[in-house]
Amino acid sequence: MDLFVVRGSTPLSGEITVAGAKNVALKAFVTALLTDSEVTLGNIPHIGDVVAMGEVIKSLGATVDITSHTARIHTPKKLVSRVPLELGARLRASSLVVGPLLARVGNAMIPNPGGCRIGARPIDRHIQGLIRMGAHIRYHSEDGYFHAQAPDGLHGVTFEFPKNTHTGTETLILAAVLAEGTTVLKNAAEEVEIDDLIGLLSAMGAHIRRSGAREITIDGVPSLHGARYSIAPDRNEEVTFAIAAAITNGSVVVHASQPKALDAFMTPVLAAGGGIQMIDAHTTRYFRKRALVAGDIMTAPYPGFMTDWQAPWAVLMTQARGVSTVHETVFESRFSYVQELQKMGAKIAFYDPAVTNPEAFYNFNWGDRVNGHHQGIRITGPTTLHNAILDITDLRAGATLLLAALVAEGESFVHGVAHVDRGYEHIEDRLRALGAHIKRIKEGDI
Ligand code: EPZ
């Protein structure tokens, strides 16, 4: 296993270009299963999750050729309809293939995607919608698979999600584009990654549009054709580099910037003392404008403050004067990084925000919580972080601990690099290009 050795407290400065969005690339690969013509995808990031999704669709019969940042995907007329358990277990987004398999083959076996360290992450909302579209779906605990059939094909339906679900919305879009008739999704997610998926599907001949607030209408078509499509940049990467600039008191110019997708991030960062300079429509400079001050955030589905941003934000707040709070409302267990920051001297305490009707208020199913889960943390700053031996447990927490190590005094050892490689392209090379003292070594080389 690799680990990062990071020597901290160096201001980062320079320019980076944001890579293609992980949470678009994964779904774009799945979308290619909807046609037996070739789909060419541009701006594909070189990250572990994309390689893993390539393995998933190859296991179903697709050919995948990734050269530089372009993926050419071709699926045969006859697809395999069962995702290998070990592949499905590695990548939660593999469950998204259920729609295209039901649409093209009439049946599908997908592993229970399971949760990871951020919560139970069931797919009950996805399944509810597919059943309403005519699928028969049962979970067999003895083999760990969802068994799905749609012998008469899928048909259009008006379906209202009980609560927001980003990939649940995508699952039903992917199932509806080839269904018989019109599907109207209500209380549909509005994350910008879904708009990119809609763009790709439209390029392939799908009839799909956002027909109102939190509403998507899809008119099923008999088939889709191939397309060439370049995916959007990754807004989570941009937020990570923006915070890296503010926290190290540096200055980072971000190319392929998407300020319009980051409204909910810009406001609290400016209030906290961060600096943001729009150089042009897709180039933004991030820096620290004045001494950092504490600020409160609460995560929410788009257009709210994204749950993926709260971990790097928490590191920023360790360097801010005052007491900050982070209220996580999307996932029930997204503070795994806290104990690692506490090892570095961060003053963070858990608390449970007073919420009158938690089942209605929280995006996760309230019954999925287990003892020890908290929805809030209080951060007292500023604190001088010192070096430590750190363990990464999930993707976004990984980038967070790198940020903390960049600020800390001394040399930190950050284990679990594979988590960061899942979602960030060549992260150490790009941080080093900004002046960071970071290197990747093998466990045995310590
Ligand atoms: C997607 O996860 C992203 N993953 C997440 O990014 C992101 O944080 C999240 O959306 C919010 O934007 C991908 O796109 C691959 P949800 P997803 O369905 O779709 C519960 C990253 O690091 N829920 O909106 O799984 C669920 O457990 C990842 O790139 C149900 O209970 O998020 C969660 O608590 C982390 N039943 C909440 O709702 C369901 O059927 C929101 O889930 C579906 C969801």
Short mmCIF file of C-alpha atoms and ligand atoms in Angstrom, two decimals:
data_model
loop_
_atom_site.label_atom_id
_atom_site.label_comp_id
_atom_site.label_asym_id
_atom_site.label_seq_id
_atom_site.Cartn_x
_atom_site.Cartn_y
_atom_site.Cartn_z
CA MET A 1 0.00 0.00 0.00
CA ASP A 2 1.25 3.50 -0.78
CA LEU A 3 1.30 6.40 1.60
CA PHE A 4 1.96 10.11 1.30
CA VAL A 5 4.69 11.90 3.23
CA VAL A 6 3.74 15.57 3.55
CA ARG A 7 5.81 18.36 5.06
CA GLY A 8 3.52 21.19 5.95
CA SER A 9 2.98 24.86 6.29
CA THR A 10 3.96 25.92 2.81
CA PRO A 11 1.72 28.45 0.99
CA LEU A 12 0.46 26.89 -2.25
CA SER A 13 0.62 29.04 -5.34
CA GLY A 14 0.38 28.46 -9.06
CA GLU A 15 -2.18 27.23 -11.56
CA ILE A 16 -4.11 23.98 -11.89
CA THR A 17 -6.71 22.67 -14.30
CA VAL A 18 -9.65 20.81 -12.80
CA ALA A 19 -10.05 17.27 -14.12
CA GLY A 20 -13.29 15.83 -15.50
CA ALA A 21 -16.01 15.12 -12.93
CA LYS A 22 -15.81 11.67 -11.35
CA ASN A 23 -19.56 11.67 -10.67
CA VAL A 24 -20.31 12.36 -14.31
CA ALA A 25 -17.68 10.04 -15.84
CA LEU A 26 -19.01 7.01 -13.94
CA LYS A 27 -22.57 7.58 -15.15
CA ALA A 28 -21.42 8.39 -18.70
CA PHE A 29 -19.79 4.94 -18.88
CA VAL A 30 -23.09 3.36 -17.81
CA THR A 31 -25.00 5.48 -20.32
CA ALA A 32 -22.93 3.99 -23.16
CA LEU A 33 -24.65 0.65 -22.40
CA LEU A 34 -27.89 2.11 -23.78
CA THR A 35 -26.74 1.86 -27.41
CA ASP A 36 -24.86 -0.63 -29.59
CA SER A 37 -23.17 2.26 -31.38
CA GLU A 38 -19.86 3.72 -30.24
CA VAL A 39 -19.85 6.47 -27.58
CA THR A 40 -16.77 8.68 -27.29
CA LEU A 41 -16.34 10.54 -24.00
CA GLY A 42 -13.88 13.43 -23.55
CA ASN A 43 -12.35 14.96 -20.39
CA ILE A 44 -12.40 11.60 -18.59
CA PRO A 45 -10.27 11.76 -15.41
CA HIS A 46 -7.49 9.23 -14.76
CA ILE A 47 -8.85 7.96 -11.44
CA GLY A 48 -9.42 4.60 -9.81
CA ASP A 49 -13.20 4.73 -9.87
CA VAL A 50 -13.23 5.27 -13.64
CA VAL A 51 -10.97 2.24 -14.14
CA ALA A 52 -13.29 0.25 -11.86
CA MET A 53 -16.40 1.31 -13.78
CA GLY A 54 -14.62 0.38 -17.01
CA GLU A 55 -14.15 -3.12 -15.56
CA VAL A 56 -17.85 -3.28 -14.64
CA ILE A 57 -19.13 -2.46 -18.14
CA LYS A 58 -16.48 -4.69 -19.73
CA SER A 59 -17.81 -7.54 -17.57
CA LEU A 60 -21.18 -6.91 -19.26
CA GLY A 61 -19.67 -7.22 -22.73
CA ALA A 62 -18.62 -3.65 -23.57
CA THR A 63 -15.24 -2.76 -25.02
CA VAL A 64 -13.57 0.21 -23.33
CA ASP A 65 -10.56 2.01 -24.77
CA ILE A 66 -9.16 4.85 -22.66
CA THR A 67 -6.33 6.85 -24.21
CA SER A 68 -5.21 10.09 -22.61
CA HIS A 69 -8.48 11.61 -21.32
CA THR A 70 -10.78 10.07 -23.93
CA ALA A 71 -12.82 6.89 -23.53
CA ARG A 72 -14.30 5.04 -26.50
CA ILE A 73 -17.00 2.59 -25.45
CA HIS A 74 -18.78 0.08 -27.67
CA THR A 75 -21.37 -2.40 -26.45
CA PRO A 76 -22.49 -5.45 -28.46
CA LYS A 77 -26.08 -6.17 -29.34
CA LYS A 78 -26.11 -8.94 -26.69
CA LEU A 79 -25.11 -7.84 -23.18
CA VAL A 80 -24.31 -9.97 -20.14
CA SER A 81 -26.84 -9.05 -17.45
CA ARG A 82 -24.98 -9.92 -14.23
CA VAL A 83 -22.39 -7.68 -12.55
CA PRO A 84 -19.62 -9.71 -10.83
CA LEU A 85 -19.97 -9.37 -7.05
CA GLU A 86 -16.39 -8.26 -6.44
CA LEU A 87 -16.65 -5.51 -9.06
CA GLY A 88 -20.01 -4.30 -7.83
CA ALA A 89 -18.82 -4.24 -4.24
CA ARG A 90 -15.85 -2.02 -5.17
CA LEU A 91 -17.95 0.63 -6.80
CA ARG A 92 -21.27 1.80 -5.45
CA ALA A 93 -22.22 3.46 -8.72
CA SER A 94 -22.20 0.03 -10.44
CA SER A 95 -25.86 -0.33 -9.37
CA LEU A 96 -26.71 2.25 -12.04
CA VAL A 97 -26.34 -0.39 -14.78
CA VAL A 98 -29.72 -1.84 -13.75
CA GLY A 99 -31.67 0.63 -15.91
CA PRO A 100 -29.78 0.04 -19.16
CA LEU A 101 -29.75 -3.75 -18.61
CA LEU A 102 -33.51 -3.85 -18.02
CA ALA A 103 -34.04 -1.60 -21.04
CA ARG A 104 -31.81 -3.59 -23.40
CA VAL A 105 -31.82 -7.15 -22.03
CA GLY A 106 -34.99 -7.29 -19.91
CA ASN A 107 -33.21 -8.53 -16.80
CA ALA A 108 -30.34 -7.62 -14.49
CA MET A 109 -28.46 -8.95 -11.48
CA ILE A 110 -26.73 -6.20 -9.53
CA PRO A 111 -24.86 -6.63 -6.24
CA ASN A 112 -26.22 -4.77 -3.23
CA PRO A 113 -24.02 -1.67 -3.54
CA GLY A 114 -23.70 -1.53 0.19
CA GLY A 115 -22.54 1.44 2.10
CA CYS A 116 -19.13 2.72 2.84
CA ARG A 117 -17.89 4.73 5.73
CA ILE A 118 -20.37 7.50 5.12
CA GLY A 119 -23.50 5.51 5.90
CA ALA A 120 -25.87 2.71 4.97
CA ARG A 121 -26.53 4.17 1.52
CA PRO A 122 -29.39 1.83 0.53
CA ILE A 123 -31.02 2.09 -2.91
CA ASP A 124 -34.65 1.70 -1.81
CA ARG A 125 -35.66 4.91 -3.60
CA HIS A 126 -34.13 3.63 -6.86
CA ILE A 127 -35.93 0.28 -6.54
CA GLN A 128 -39.30 1.90 -5.75
CA GLY A 129 -39.15 3.86 -9.01
CA LEU A 130 -38.06 0.89 -11.14
CA ILE A 131 -40.92 -1.24 -9.76
CA ARG A 132 -43.36 1.53 -10.63
CA MET A 133 -41.93 1.36 -14.19
CA GLY A 134 -42.82 -2.33 -14.42
CA ALA A 135 -39.70 -4.08 -13.14
CA HIS A 136 -39.91 -7.06 -10.78
CA ILE A 137 -37.05 -6.73 -8.30
CA ARG A 138 -36.17 -8.90 -5.32
CA TYR A 139 -33.09 -8.90 -3.12
CA HIS A 140 -31.66 -12.37 -2.40
CA SER A 141 -29.58 -12.14 0.78
CA GLU A 142 -28.13 -15.60 0.14
CA ASP A 143 -26.23 -14.34 -2.92
CA GLY A 144 -26.15 -10.59 -2.18
CA TYR A 145 -27.79 -9.71 -5.47
CA PHE A 146 -30.83 -7.71 -6.52
CA HIS A 147 -32.59 -9.87 -9.15
CA ALA A 148 -34.50 -7.66 -11.60
CA GLN A 149 -36.69 -8.60 -14.56
CA ALA A 150 -38.77 -6.53 -16.95
CA PRO A 151 -40.11 -9.18 -19.37
CA ASP A 152 -42.61 -6.76 -20.88
CA GLY A 153 -40.12 -3.90 -20.96
CA LEU A 154 -40.33 -0.76 -18.83
CA HIS A 155 -43.14 1.76 -19.19
CA GLY A 156 -43.33 5.47 -18.47
CA VAL A 157 -44.67 6.56 -15.07
CA THR A 158 -45.09 9.66 -12.94
CA PHE A 159 -42.91 8.97 -9.90
CA GLU A 160 -42.24 11.26 -6.95
CA PHE A 161 -39.08 10.53 -4.96
CA PRO A 162 -39.84 10.37 -1.22
CA LYS A 163 -36.56 12.21 -0.58
CA ASN A 164 -33.71 13.57 -2.69
CA THR A 165 -31.44 11.03 -4.30
CA HIS A 166 -28.68 11.99 -6.72
CA THR A 167 -27.97 8.55 -8.23
CA GLY A 168 -31.59 7.48 -7.72
CA THR A 169 -32.62 10.24 -10.10
CA GLU A 170 -29.94 9.07 -12.53
CA THR A 171 -31.05 5.44 -12.25
CA LEU A 172 -34.60 6.31 -13.26
CA ILE A 173 -33.47 8.61 -16.06
CA LEU A 174 -31.35 5.76 -17.48
CA ALA A 175 -34.34 3.40 -17.19
CA ALA A 176 -36.83 5.85 -18.73
CA VAL A 177 -35.03 6.94 -21.92
CA LEU A 178 -35.90 3.66 -23.72
CA ALA A 179 -39.15 2.95 -21.83
CA GLU A 180 -42.57 2.87 -23.50
CA GLY A 181 -44.23 6.27 -23.05
CA THR A 182 -43.48 9.30 -20.90
CA THR A 183 -41.88 9.36 -17.45
CA VAL A 184 -42.19 12.36 -15.14
CA LEU A 185 -39.81 12.37 -12.16
CA LYS A 186 -40.93 14.62 -9.30
CA ASN A 187 -38.79 15.73 -6.38
CA ALA A 188 -35.91 14.89 -8.71
CA ALA A 189 -32.36 15.83 -7.70
CA GLU A 190 -30.87 19.00 -9.18
CA GLU A 191 -27.15 18.27 -8.81
CA VAL A 192 -25.30 19.72 -11.80
CA GLU A 193 -23.76 16.33 -12.61
CA ILE A 194 -27.27 15.20 -13.61
CA ASP A 195 -27.50 18.06 -16.11
CA ASP A 196 -24.32 16.74 -17.73
CA LEU A 197 -25.86 13.26 -17.93
CA ILE A 198 -28.94 14.81 -19.56
CA GLY A 199 -26.62 16.54 -22.05
CA LEU A 200 -24.99 13.25 -23.01
CA LEU A 201 -28.32 11.43 -23.32
CA SER A 202 -29.73 14.23 -25.49
CA ALA A 203 -26.65 13.95 -27.75
CA MET A 204 -27.51 10.23 -28.08
CA GLY A 205 -31.08 11.04 -29.18
CA ALA A 206 -32.96 10.84 -25.87
CA HIS A 207 -35.96 13.14 -25.38
CA ILE A 208 -35.38 14.50 -21.89
CA ARG A 209 -35.75 17.88 -20.19
CA ARG A 210 -35.96 19.55 -16.81
CA SER A 211 -39.69 20.42 -17.03
CA GLY A 212 -39.98 22.34 -13.73
CA ALA A 213 -38.48 22.79 -10.27
CA ARG A 214 -37.20 19.39 -9.19
CA GLU A 215 -39.04 17.81 -12.15
CA ILE A 216 -37.66 15.91 -15.14
CA THR A 217 -39.75 14.66 -18.10
CA ILE A 218 -38.51 11.88 -20.36
CA ASP A 219 -40.30 10.71 -23.53
CA GLY A 220 -39.11 7.17 -24.23
CA VAL A 221 -37.62 6.49 -27.68
CA PRO A 222 -37.13 3.10 -29.42
CA SER A 223 -33.33 3.36 -29.48
CA LEU A 224 -30.37 5.65 -28.92
CA HIS A 225 -27.39 6.25 -31.22
CA GLY A 226 -23.73 6.87 -30.45
CA ALA A 227 -22.30 10.30 -29.66
CA ARG A 228 -19.11 12.21 -28.91
CA TYR A 229 -19.41 14.16 -25.66
CA SER A 230 -16.98 15.93 -23.34
CA ILE A 231 -17.92 15.83 -19.66
CA ALA A 232 -17.88 18.75 -17.22
CA PRO A 233 -15.04 19.49 -14.78
CA ASP A 234 -15.21 18.20 -11.20
CA ARG A 235 -16.58 20.84 -8.82
CA ASN A 236 -15.38 18.82 -5.81
CA GLU A 237 -11.81 19.08 -7.07
CA GLU A 238 -12.20 22.82 -7.49
CA VAL A 239 -13.44 23.18 -3.91
CA THR A 240 -10.51 21.12 -2.64
CA PHE A 241 -7.94 23.33 -4.39
CA ALA A 242 -9.81 26.51 -3.38
CA ILE A 243 -9.60 25.52 0.27
CA ALA A 244 -5.96 24.48 -0.17
CA ALA A 245 -5.19 28.05 -1.29
CA ALA A 246 -7.10 29.70 1.56
CA ILE A 247 -5.81 27.39 4.27
CA THR A 248 -2.12 27.69 3.27
CA ASN A 249 -2.43 31.45 2.70
CA GLY A 250 -1.45 30.89 -0.90
CA SER A 251 -2.89 31.82 -4.29
CA VAL A 252 -4.17 29.19 -6.74
CA VAL A 253 -5.53 29.95 -10.20
CA VAL A 254 -8.06 27.27 -11.19
CA HIS A 255 -8.72 26.60 -14.88
CA ALA A 256 -11.92 24.79 -16.03
CA SER A 257 -13.55 26.55 -13.07
CA GLN A 258 -17.34 26.40 -12.66
CA PRO A 259 -18.25 29.31 -10.35
CA LYS A 260 -21.94 29.00 -11.24
CA ALA A 261 -22.05 25.50 -9.76
CA LEU A 262 -20.32 26.68 -6.58
CA ASP A 263 -22.61 29.46 -5.32
CA ALA A 264 -23.26 27.64 -2.04
CA PHE A 265 -19.50 27.36 -1.51
CA MET A 266 -18.49 30.89 -2.50
CA THR A 267 -20.68 32.70 0.06
CA PRO A 268 -19.36 31.03 3.24
CA VAL A 269 -15.76 31.07 1.99
CA LEU A 270 -15.87 34.82 1.35
CA ALA A 271 -17.49 35.38 4.76
CA ALA A 272 -14.72 33.33 6.40
CA GLY A 273 -11.99 35.49 4.87
CA GLY A 274 -11.25 33.55 1.71
CA GLY A 275 -10.53 35.48 -1.47
CA ILE A 276 -12.13 34.75 -4.86
CA GLN A 277 -11.18 36.54 -8.06
CA MET A 278 -13.10 35.67 -11.26
CA ILE A 279 -10.45 36.08 -13.94
CA ASP A 280 -12.82 34.95 -16.73
CA ALA A 281 -15.87 32.69 -17.12
CA HIS A 282 -13.83 29.53 -16.44
CA THR A 283 -10.77 30.79 -14.57
CA THR A 284 -10.93 31.64 -10.87
CA ARG A 285 -8.16 32.62 -8.45
CA TYR A 286 -8.56 31.49 -4.85
CA PHE A 287 -6.52 32.94 -1.99
CA ARG A 288 -6.84 34.18 1.59
CA LYS A 289 -8.07 37.77 1.81
CA ARG A 290 -7.82 38.31 5.59
CA ALA A 291 -7.48 36.39 8.84
CA LEU A 292 -9.90 33.50 8.80
CA VAL A 293 -13.02 33.75 10.96
CA ALA A 294 -15.41 31.00 12.07
CA GLY A 295 -18.54 30.33 10.05
CA ASP A 296 -21.41 27.84 10.27
CA ILE A 297 -22.49 25.58 7.41
CA MET A 298 -25.23 23.01 6.96
CA THR A 299 -25.00 20.54 4.08
CA ALA A 300 -27.94 19.97 1.75
CA PRO A 301 -28.73 18.58 -1.70
CA TYR A 302 -28.10 20.97 -4.61
CA PRO A 303 -28.27 23.96 -4.60
CA GLY A 304 -27.18 23.73 -0.97
CA PHE A 305 -23.68 23.38 0.48
CA MET A 306 -22.63 19.99 -0.86
CA THR A 307 -21.97 17.21 1.60
CA ASP A 308 -18.71 16.40 -0.23
CA TRP A 309 -17.38 19.83 0.72
CA GLN A 310 -17.92 19.71 4.47
CA ALA A 311 -14.74 17.76 5.30
CA PRO A 312 -12.30 20.14 3.59
CA TRP A 313 -14.33 23.04 4.99
CA ALA A 314 -13.85 21.65 8.51
CA VAL A 315 -10.07 21.76 8.06
CA LEU A 316 -10.35 25.40 6.99
CA MET A 317 -12.34 26.13 10.15
CA THR A 318 -9.58 24.70 12.36
CA GLN A 319 -7.55 27.72 11.21
CA ALA A 320 -10.38 30.23 11.75
CA ARG A 321 -10.86 32.35 14.86
CA GLY A 322 -13.98 31.41 16.81
CA VAL A 323 -16.35 28.46 17.08
CA SER A 324 -17.72 26.98 13.82
CA THR A 325 -20.40 24.35 13.35
CA VAL A 326 -20.90 21.81 10.58
CA HIS A 327 -24.36 20.23 10.39
CA GLU A 328 -24.35 17.21 8.05
CA THR A 329 -27.89 16.47 6.81
CA VAL A 330 -27.30 14.25 3.74
CA PHE A 331 -25.40 11.24 5.12
CA GLU A 332 -25.67 9.79 8.60
CA SER A 333 -21.99 9.11 9.10
CA ARG A 334 -19.70 11.55 7.37
CA PHE A 335 -17.30 12.63 10.12
CA SER A 336 -14.75 9.79 9.94
CA TYR A 337 -11.99 12.36 9.37
CA VAL A 338 -12.64 14.10 12.73
CA GLN A 339 -10.60 11.69 14.83
CA GLU A 340 -7.68 12.09 12.43
CA LEU A 341 -7.81 15.88 12.71
CA GLN A 342 -8.00 15.55 16.51
CA LYS A 343 -4.71 13.57 16.34
CA MET A 344 -3.19 16.73 14.79
CA GLY A 345 -4.41 18.96 17.59
CA ALA A 346 -7.70 20.14 16.13
CA LYS A 347 -10.32 21.09 18.76
CA ILE A 348 -13.47 19.39 17.45
CA ALA A 349 -16.45 18.14 19.48
CA PHE A 350 -19.51 16.24 18.29
CA TYR A 351 -22.98 17.52 19.03
CA ASP A 352 -26.48 16.68 17.88
CA PRO A 353 -28.37 19.65 16.43
CA ALA A 354 -31.92 20.02 17.73
CA VAL A 355 -34.22 18.95 14.89
CA THR A 356 -37.98 18.61 15.47
CA ASN A 357 -38.78 15.99 12.82
CA PRO A 358 -35.49 14.23 11.89
CA GLU A 359 -37.07 11.74 9.47
CA ALA A 360 -38.46 14.59 7.39
CA PHE A 361 -35.46 16.88 7.89
CA TYR A 362 -32.57 14.57 7.06
CA ASN A 363 -31.89 13.28 3.54
CA PHE A 364 -30.89 9.83 4.83
CA ASN A 365 -33.47 7.43 6.29
CA TRP A 366 -33.51 8.25 10.00
CA GLY A 367 -33.80 4.54 10.79
CA ASP A 368 -30.43 3.91 9.14
CA ARG A 369 -28.57 5.64 11.95
CA VAL A 370 -26.65 3.45 14.37
CA ASN A 371 -25.29 4.35 17.80
CA GLY A 372 -22.38 6.70 17.69
CA HIS A 373 -23.52 8.59 14.61
CA HIS A 374 -23.59 12.35 15.03
CA GLN A 375 -24.90 15.00 12.69
CA GLY A 376 -22.93 17.95 14.02
CA ILE A 377 -19.43 19.03 14.96
CA ARG A 378 -18.20 22.20 16.70
CA ILE A 379 -14.72 23.40 15.75
CA THR A 380 -12.79 25.85 17.95
CA GLY A 381 -9.99 27.72 16.25
CA PRO A 382 -7.51 28.74 15.35
CA THR A 383 -5.38 25.79 16.39
CA THR A 384 -1.88 25.01 15.24
CA LEU A 385 -2.04 21.57 13.67
CA HIS A 386 0.98 19.35 14.20
CA ASN A 387 2.15 16.42 12.17
CA ALA A 388 0.72 12.93 12.72
CA ILE A 389 0.36 9.47 11.24
CA LEU A 390 -3.04 9.62 9.54
CA ASP A 391 -5.44 7.03 8.15
CA ILE A 392 -7.73 7.83 5.23
CA THR A 393 -11.10 6.06 5.38
CA ASP A 394 -13.05 7.52 2.46
CA LEU A 395 -12.44 9.49 -0.68
CA ARG A 396 -13.39 13.02 0.40
CA ALA A 397 -11.91 12.54 3.86
CA GLY A 398 -8.66 11.60 2.12
CA ALA A 399 -8.29 14.93 0.34
CA THR A 400 -9.19 16.59 3.62
CA LEU A 401 -6.34 14.95 5.52
CA LEU A 402 -3.90 15.99 2.80
CA LEU A 403 -5.05 19.59 3.29
CA ALA A 404 -4.53 19.27 7.03
CA ALA A 405 -1.04 17.81 6.53
CA LEU A 406 -0.20 20.72 4.21
CA VAL A 407 -1.01 23.15 7.03
CA ALA A 408 0.48 21.18 9.90
CA GLU A 409 3.96 21.80 11.23
CA GLY A 410 6.35 18.96 10.55
CA GLU A 411 6.14 15.82 8.49
CA SER A 412 2.94 13.75 8.37
CA PHE A 413 2.43 10.24 7.08
CA VAL A 414 -0.93 9.75 5.36
CA HIS A 415 -2.00 6.09 4.88
CA GLY A 416 -4.82 4.84 2.63
CA VAL A 417 -3.74 6.69 -0.50
CA ALA A 418 -5.85 4.34 -2.63
CA HIS A 419 -8.96 6.18 -1.39
CA VAL A 420 -7.65 9.47 -2.75
CA ASP A 421 -6.60 7.86 -6.04
CA ARG A 422 -10.22 6.79 -6.51
CA GLY A 423 -11.31 10.35 -7.06
CA TYR A 424 -8.37 12.70 -7.56
CA GLU A 425 -6.10 12.53 -10.59
CA HIS A 426 -2.35 12.46 -9.75
CA ILE A 427 -3.07 14.53 -6.66
CA GLU A 428 0.49 14.62 -5.33
CA ASP A 429 1.97 15.77 -8.68
CA ARG A 430 -0.55 18.58 -8.89
CA LEU A 431 -0.06 19.67 -5.30
CA ARG A 432 3.73 19.54 -5.77
CA ALA A 433 3.36 21.79 -8.83
CA LEU A 434 1.77 24.30 -6.44
CA GLY A 435 4.75 24.15 -4.10
CA ALA A 436 3.62 21.42 -1.71
CA HIS A 437 6.22 19.16 -0.13
CA ILE A 438 4.52 15.82 -0.77
CA LYS A 439 5.78 12.48 -1.98
CA ARG A 440 4.29 9.03 -2.43
CA ILE A 441 6.20 6.10 -0.93
CA LYS A 442 5.60 2.40 -0.41
CA GLU A 443 4.76 1.15 3.09
CA GLY A 444 7.98 -0.85 3.10
CA ASP A 445 10.08 2.24 2.32
CA ILE A 446 9.41 4.01 5.63
C1 EPZ B 1 -24.05 10.78 -4.88
O1 EPZ B 1 -24.21 9.75 -3.92
C2 EPZ B 1 -22.56 10.98 -5.07
N1 EPZ B 1 -21.96 9.75 -5.58
C3 EPZ B 1 -21.93 11.36 -3.73
O2 EPZ B 1 -20.54 11.57 -3.91
C4 EPZ B 1 -22.57 12.65 -3.26
O3 EPZ B 1 -22.05 12.99 -1.99
C5 EPZ B 1 -24.09 12.48 -3.16
O4 EPZ B 1 -24.62 11.99 -4.40
C6 EPZ B 1 -24.79 13.78 -2.84
O5 EPZ B 1 -24.65 14.66 -3.94
C7 EPZ B 1 -22.03 9.49 -6.92
O6 EPZ B 1 -22.60 10.24 -7.71
C8 EPZ B 1 -21.37 8.22 -7.39
P1 EPZ B 1 -27.97 10.18 -2.62
P2 EPZ B 1 -25.65 9.06 -3.77
O7 EPZ B 1 -28.64 9.05 -3.33
O8 EPZ B 1 -26.38 9.11 -5.04
C9 EPZ B 1 -29.87 8.10 1.26
C10 EPZ B 1 -18.25 11.02 -3.68
O9 EPZ B 1 -17.39 11.08 -2.83
N2 EPZ B 1 -30.56 7.26 0.28
O10 EPZ B 1 -28.35 11.57 -2.98
O11 EPZ B 1 -25.45 7.75 -3.10
C11 EPZ B 1 -28.38 7.90 1.20
O12 EPZ B 1 -28.00 6.86 2.08
C12 EPZ B 1 -19.67 10.60 -3.32
O13 EPZ B 1 -18.07 11.25 -4.90
C13 EPZ B 1 -31.45 6.30 0.74
O14 EPZ B 1 -31.66 6.14 1.94
O15 EPZ B 1 -26.38 10.06 -2.77
C14 EPZ B 1 -27.83 9.24 1.65
O16 EPZ B 1 -27.79 9.26 3.06
C15 EPZ B 1 -19.81 10.50 -1.81
N3 EPZ B 1 -32.09 5.50 -0.17
C16 EPZ B 1 -28.86 10.23 1.14
O17 EPZ B 1 -30.07 9.47 0.91
C17 EPZ B 1 -31.88 5.65 -1.53
O18 EPZ B 1 -32.49 4.91 -2.32
C18 EPZ B 1 -28.46 10.92 -0.15
O19 EPZ B 1 -28.13 9.90 -1.06
C19 EPZ B 1 -30.98 6.63 -1.97
C20 EPZ B 1 -30.34 7.43 -1.06
#
